[in-house]
XYZ file of C-alpha atoms in Angstrom:
299
model
C 26.648 -42.290 47.770
C 26.095 -41.322 44.168
C 28.923 -42.042 41.681
C 31.254 -39.092 41.158
C 30.288 -38.747 37.501
C 26.528 -38.665 38.147
C 24.904 -35.264 37.501
C 22.692 -33.745 40.201
C 18.964 -34.139 39.763
C 17.322 -31.189 37.995
C 15.179 -29.124 40.323
C 13.108 -25.974 39.747
C 15.879 -24.012 41.495
C 18.664 -25.524 39.396
C 20.607 -22.462 38.108
C 21.309 -24.131 34.755
C 17.640 -24.849 34.208
C 16.627 -21.317 35.240
C 19.194 -19.841 32.852
C 17.910 -22.057 30.025
C 14.315 -21.004 30.726
C 15.305 -17.342 30.777
C 17.227 -17.769 27.505
C 14.203 -19.484 25.920
C 11.857 -16.706 27.032
C 14.335 -14.147 25.728
C 14.329 -15.821 22.321
C 10.524 -15.955 22.243
C 10.300 -12.298 23.243
C 12.981 -11.386 20.690
C 11.062 -13.196 17.953
C 7.833 -11.471 18.964
C 9.569 -8.076 18.876
C 10.924 -8.897 15.419
C 7.347 -9.563 14.366
C 6.123 -6.348 16.009
C 8.654 -4.157 14.176
C 7.900 -6.017 10.962
C 4.184 -5.519 11.622
C 4.581 -1.750 11.793
C 6.613 -1.566 8.563
C 4.337 -4.007 6.731
C 1.155 -2.243 7.890
C 2.370 1.067 6.477
C 3.249 -0.513 3.130
C 0.242 -2.855 3.002
C -2.304 -0.094 3.574
C -1.460 1.112 0.057
C -0.356 -2.066 -1.714
C -2.754 -4.683 -0.313
C -5.928 -3.267 -1.888
C -3.993 -3.186 -5.180
C -2.681 -6.757 -4.790
C -6.088 -8.121 -3.706
C -7.772 -6.404 -6.634
C -5.228 -7.995 -8.993
C -5.385 -11.371 -7.220
C -9.150 -11.819 -6.919
C -10.635 -9.552 -9.613
C -7.667 -10.125 -11.968
C -7.455 -6.378 -12.592
C -4.418 -5.024 -14.425
C -1.835 -3.121 -12.392
C -2.808 0.248 -13.911
C -6.502 -0.499 -13.360
C -5.898 -1.452 -9.705
C -3.917 1.784 -9.192
C -6.673 3.898 -10.739
C -9.295 2.279 -8.483
C -7.308 3.030 -5.309
C -9.228 5.287 -2.904
C -7.019 7.345 -0.536
C -9.765 7.650 2.071
C -10.128 3.883 2.096
C -6.337 3.577 2.375
C -6.366 5.719 5.538
C -9.193 3.641 6.977
C -7.502 0.381 5.981
C -4.274 1.452 7.731
C -6.071 1.051 11.072
C -6.983 -2.506 10.078
C -3.477 -3.416 8.880
C -1.898 -2.082 12.085
C -4.245 -3.936 14.433
C -4.151 -7.247 12.521
C -0.390 -7.162 11.859
C 0.390 -6.564 15.538
C -1.391 -9.852 16.244
C -0.261 -11.956 13.271
C 3.421 -11.065 12.849
C 4.546 -11.467 16.483
C 2.364 -14.577 16.836
C 3.995 -16.351 13.881
C 7.550 -15.486 14.929
C 6.961 -16.495 18.577
C 5.186 -19.719 17.520
C 8.100 -20.560 15.227
C 10.617 -20.224 18.083
C 8.453 -22.304 20.442
C 7.995 -25.079 17.844
C 11.768 -25.164 17.309
C 11.972 -26.672 20.793
C 9.967 -29.749 19.702
C 12.171 -32.743 18.895
C 10.956 -33.461 15.340
C 12.500 -32.941 11.893
C 12.588 -29.395 10.429
C 9.909 -30.082 7.798
C 7.430 -31.189 10.436
C 8.311 -28.153 12.581
C 7.468 -25.891 9.641
C 4.206 -27.741 9.015
C 3.207 -27.483 12.690
C 4.013 -23.753 12.756
C 2.006 -23.097 9.573
C -0.985 -25.136 10.800
C -1.135 -23.442 14.209
C -0.717 -20.006 12.666
C -3.399 -20.478 10.004
C -5.957 -22.101 12.300
C -5.532 -19.375 14.909
C -5.337 -16.297 12.693
C -7.460 -17.106 9.605
C -10.460 -15.143 10.955
C -8.164 -12.090 11.204
C -6.784 -12.740 7.692
C -10.255 -13.045 6.163
C -11.574 -10.029 8.079
C -8.684 -7.974 6.730
C -9.121 -9.321 3.189
C -12.826 -8.542 3.091
C -12.188 -5.115 4.612
C -9.626 -4.293 1.881
C -12.083 -5.408 -0.826
C -15.083 -3.619 0.694
C -16.961 -6.947 1.063
C -19.532 -7.746 3.777
C -18.114 -9.467 6.875
C -19.954 -12.143 8.853
C -19.062 -15.060 11.127
C -19.785 -17.536 8.317
C -16.973 -16.270 6.082
C -14.204 -15.895 8.679
C -12.910 -19.434 7.961
C -13.514 -19.196 4.220
C -10.816 -20.883 2.070
C -9.294 -22.694 5.066
C -7.791 -25.678 3.123
C -6.104 -23.381 0.589
C -4.799 -21.022 3.282
C -3.480 -23.746 5.584
C -1.698 -25.333 2.588
C -0.051 -21.988 1.828
C 0.983 -21.435 5.453
C 2.345 -24.968 5.886
C 4.489 -24.576 2.753
C 5.607 -21.139 3.964
C 6.569 -22.534 7.394
C 8.535 -25.455 5.906
C 10.411 -23.245 3.434
C 11.194 -20.671 6.143
C 12.855 -23.389 8.242
C 14.794 -24.947 5.376
C 16.017 -21.756 3.715
C 16.958 -20.002 6.968
C 19.108 -22.986 7.939
C 20.769 -22.891 4.530
C 21.370 -19.130 4.654
C 22.947 -19.304 8.126
C 25.190 -22.189 7.018
C 26.649 -20.042 4.212
C 28.358 -17.772 6.729
C 27.807 -18.930 10.339
C 30.434 -16.554 11.771
C 28.632 -13.460 10.445
C 25.076 -14.719 11.110
C 24.782 -12.537 14.227
C 25.717 -9.268 12.511
C 22.991 -6.800 11.563
C 23.737 -6.889 7.839
C 23.749 -10.687 7.701
C 20.607 -10.974 9.833
C 18.807 -8.710 7.369
C 20.134 -10.581 4.306
C 19.297 -14.001 5.759
C 15.760 -12.998 6.694
C 15.139 -11.098 3.437
C 16.243 -14.033 1.250
C 14.381 -16.552 3.422
C 11.078 -14.680 3.319
C 11.323 -14.031 -0.430
C 11.865 -17.768 -1.030
C 9.057 -18.756 1.368
C 6.553 -16.313 -0.156
C 7.372 -17.289 -3.757
C 7.319 -21.053 -3.169
C 4.067 -20.881 -1.162
C 2.469 -18.487 -3.672
C 0.485 -21.188 -5.564
C -1.444 -21.740 -2.318
C -2.187 -18.022 -2.272
C -3.435 -18.197 -5.868
C -5.743 -21.095 -4.951
C -6.971 -18.994 -2.024
C -7.619 -16.050 -4.356
C -9.502 -18.304 -6.781
C -11.714 -19.588 -3.942
C -12.408 -16.079 -2.623
C -13.734 -14.703 -5.925
C -17.142 -13.026 -5.635
C -19.616 -15.535 -7.164
C -21.064 -12.934 -9.538
C -17.615 -12.148 -11.010
C -15.956 -15.583 -10.656
C -13.681 -16.573 -13.541
C -13.256 -20.165 -14.742
C -10.147 -21.965 -13.447
C -7.994 -21.576 -16.573
C -8.988 -17.937 -17.078
C -8.159 -17.045 -13.483
C -4.568 -18.356 -13.514
C -2.443 -16.028 -15.636
C 1.368 -16.194 -15.186
C 1.930 -12.431 -15.514
C -0.718 -11.593 -12.902
C 0.604 -14.319 -10.619
C 4.110 -12.824 -10.804
C 2.853 -9.285 -10.130
C 0.730 -10.117 -7.079
C 3.359 -12.493 -5.651
C 6.335 -10.160 -6.086
C 4.629 -7.213 -4.364
C 3.494 -9.307 -1.387
C 6.869 -11.051 -1.066
C 8.821 -7.776 -1.109
C 6.623 -6.246 1.609
C 7.063 -9.286 3.861
C 10.815 -9.556 3.217
C 11.550 -5.863 3.833
C 9.345 -5.784 6.950
C 10.770 -8.886 8.634
C 14.291 -7.995 7.486
C 13.999 -4.692 9.351
C 12.265 -6.451 12.239
C 15.122 -8.908 12.718
C 17.460 -5.994 13.530
C 15.476 -5.362 16.737
C 15.752 -8.926 18.034
C 19.274 -8.766 19.589
C 18.447 -5.542 21.431
C 15.262 -7.000 22.936
C 17.066 -10.194 23.968
C 19.790 -8.108 25.690
C 17.130 -6.037 27.461
C 15.308 -9.183 28.607
C 18.572 -10.646 29.954
C 19.359 -7.413 31.801
C 15.864 -7.314 33.328
C 16.128 -10.970 34.357
C 19.508 -10.381 36.005
C 18.214 -7.334 37.877
C 15.079 -9.135 39.096
C 17.153 -12.110 40.228
C 19.400 -9.888 42.351
C 16.469 -7.745 43.610
C 13.536 -10.115 44.418
C 11.436 -7.268 45.839
C 11.155 -5.967 42.253
C 8.639 -8.745 41.499
C 6.331 -7.349 44.163
C 6.725 -3.824 42.751
C 5.806 -5.055 39.259
C 2.684 -6.793 40.581
C 1.669 -3.684 42.533
C 2.294 -1.474 39.495
C 0.140 -3.730 37.290
C -2.613 -3.813 39.917
C -2.503 -0.016 40.233
C -2.911 0.392 36.463
C -5.817 -2.044 36.331
C -7.646 -0.242 39.170
C -6.849 3.166 37.649
C -8.215 2.100 34.252
C -11.359 0.768 35.898
C -11.805 4.005 37.871
C -11.302 6.100 34.747
C -13.885 3.997 32.905
C -16.389 4.615 35.688
C -15.728 8.373 35.590
C -16.202 8.480 31.793
C -19.420 6.458 32.058
C -20.738 8.766 34.802
C -19.999 11.838 32.651
C -21.737 10.291 29.625
C -24.766 9.370 31.746
C -24.867 12.941 33.067
C -24.836 14.346 29.517
C -27.682 12.048 28.462
C -29.685 13.095 31.528
């Protein structure tokens, strides 16, 4: 017989393991929801500020000049772009960060891995959005433009996020779960991460200059313009993710409640599958009806 102190072998049905998996999924989902809320806030702010910041960053326009060149019709059009791209990028980064936290390596390497994965996966979206905000032509050849500069920025951002968040939580661990402290911790962390990684963003801006208007290296880098473009971008990110972090506990509670209900009512899994299948078939049927109506109009 096994010694009394020996733990039972882990099996897929081990309740402890199932609870740990559910908790992990809850944290991933909570992080993604934080990113989604942040995405909505940031998209609304960025639709106005990003064309200004990009104009200052790449064309080195003054703040007043960038404001005067802002086109409200383009802002409305750009809002659609910021919403769609943010709803991919923000949740993806936050969920990736939580997943990478489970890897048994030091915090700096975790941040570097998160930044590398994020940049490599989402740079085409970033460059599409950048070129859209600047009114530049978009092609497959420029979707990975400025990759080394961008991955450097995102690696630094990921490392600083890990380090500063750990420091902020350690200042007041007892209050870290409260709404006010969650907001403060995230706000301060994102401000620090954006500011410290900002030189990578400047290098990216230098690389992305239109060839016809490209400034020499020492003319491009101006401290006052660096501070302006960095501070606006950092504030948008910090406010957005600070607000987003308030949604995380609620989503995690909801996920736990759903998991508990499904565990006690196994037939619910079948109902979910049937519901999903019904929606897929209904969407397909509706698409066929719309196509038939369009074909009838053309005829």
